[in-house]
Coordinates of C-alpha atoms in Angstrom, one line a residue:
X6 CA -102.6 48.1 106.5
X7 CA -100.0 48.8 103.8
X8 CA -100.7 48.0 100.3
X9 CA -97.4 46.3 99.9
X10 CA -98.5 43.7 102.6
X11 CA -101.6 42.8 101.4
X12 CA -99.8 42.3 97.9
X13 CA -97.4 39.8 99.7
X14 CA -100.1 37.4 100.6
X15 CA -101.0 37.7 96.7
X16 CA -99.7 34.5 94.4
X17 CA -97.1 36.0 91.7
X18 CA -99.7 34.6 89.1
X19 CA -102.4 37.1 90.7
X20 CA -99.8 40.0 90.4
X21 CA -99.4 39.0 87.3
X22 CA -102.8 39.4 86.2
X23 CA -103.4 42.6 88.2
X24 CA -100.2 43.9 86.3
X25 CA -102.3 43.2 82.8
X26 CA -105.4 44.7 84.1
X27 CA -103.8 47.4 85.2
X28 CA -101.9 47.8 81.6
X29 CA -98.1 47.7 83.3
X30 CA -95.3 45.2 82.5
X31 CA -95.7 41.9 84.1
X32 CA -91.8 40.8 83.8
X33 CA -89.9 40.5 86.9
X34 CA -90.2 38.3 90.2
X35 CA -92.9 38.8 92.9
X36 CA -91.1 41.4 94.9
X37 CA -90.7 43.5 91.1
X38 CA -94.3 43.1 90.2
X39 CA -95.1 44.1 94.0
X40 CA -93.2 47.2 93.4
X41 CA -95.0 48.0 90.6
X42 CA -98.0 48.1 91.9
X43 CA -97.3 49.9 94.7
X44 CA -95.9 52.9 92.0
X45 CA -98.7 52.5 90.4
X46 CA -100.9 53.1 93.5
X47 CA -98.4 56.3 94.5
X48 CA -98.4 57.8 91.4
X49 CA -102.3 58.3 91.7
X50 CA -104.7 55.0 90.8
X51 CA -107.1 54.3 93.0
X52 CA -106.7 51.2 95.8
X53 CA -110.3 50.4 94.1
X54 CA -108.6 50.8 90.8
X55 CA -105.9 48.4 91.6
X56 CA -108.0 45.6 93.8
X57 CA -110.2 45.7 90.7
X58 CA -107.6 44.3 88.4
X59 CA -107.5 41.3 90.6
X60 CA -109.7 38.4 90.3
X61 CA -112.6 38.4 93.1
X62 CA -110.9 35.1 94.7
X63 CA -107.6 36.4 94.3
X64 CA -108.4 39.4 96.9
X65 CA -110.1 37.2 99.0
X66 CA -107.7 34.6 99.1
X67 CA -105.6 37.5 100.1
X68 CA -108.0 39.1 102.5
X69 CA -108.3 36.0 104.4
X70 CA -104.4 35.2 104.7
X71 CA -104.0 38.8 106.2
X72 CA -107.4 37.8 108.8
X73 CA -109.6 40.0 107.6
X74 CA -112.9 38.8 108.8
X75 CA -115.8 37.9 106.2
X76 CA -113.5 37.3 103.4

């Protein structure tokens, strides 16, 4: 899976926060804050890095909207 498709099934508002944990701007619609993220993740942070600036039922809200199993 592509990190920009489990960010799809995120709510803006959870970008949003990820965006503050993270430290980047959190302006923009969902497809900007997306994008963002994704950078982020290509310009060297961690996929544990970035899932950890979500909320717990955020990524699991998420997780479960793509179908992955146990979440």
């Amino acid at each position: 899976m592509i990190l920009s498709e489990f960010l799809e099934k995120c709510r803006s508002d959870d970008l949003a926060h990820a965006l503050r944990g993270l430290g980047l701007p959190l302006t923009g619609n969902k497809p900007d804050r997306i994008t963002r993220i994704v950078d982020h993740y290509e310009g060297g942070t961690s996929t544990k890095e970035i899932l950890s600036a979500f909320r717990v039922e955020d990524v699991r809200r998420a997780a479960k909207a793509v179908g992955i199993e146990g979440a």
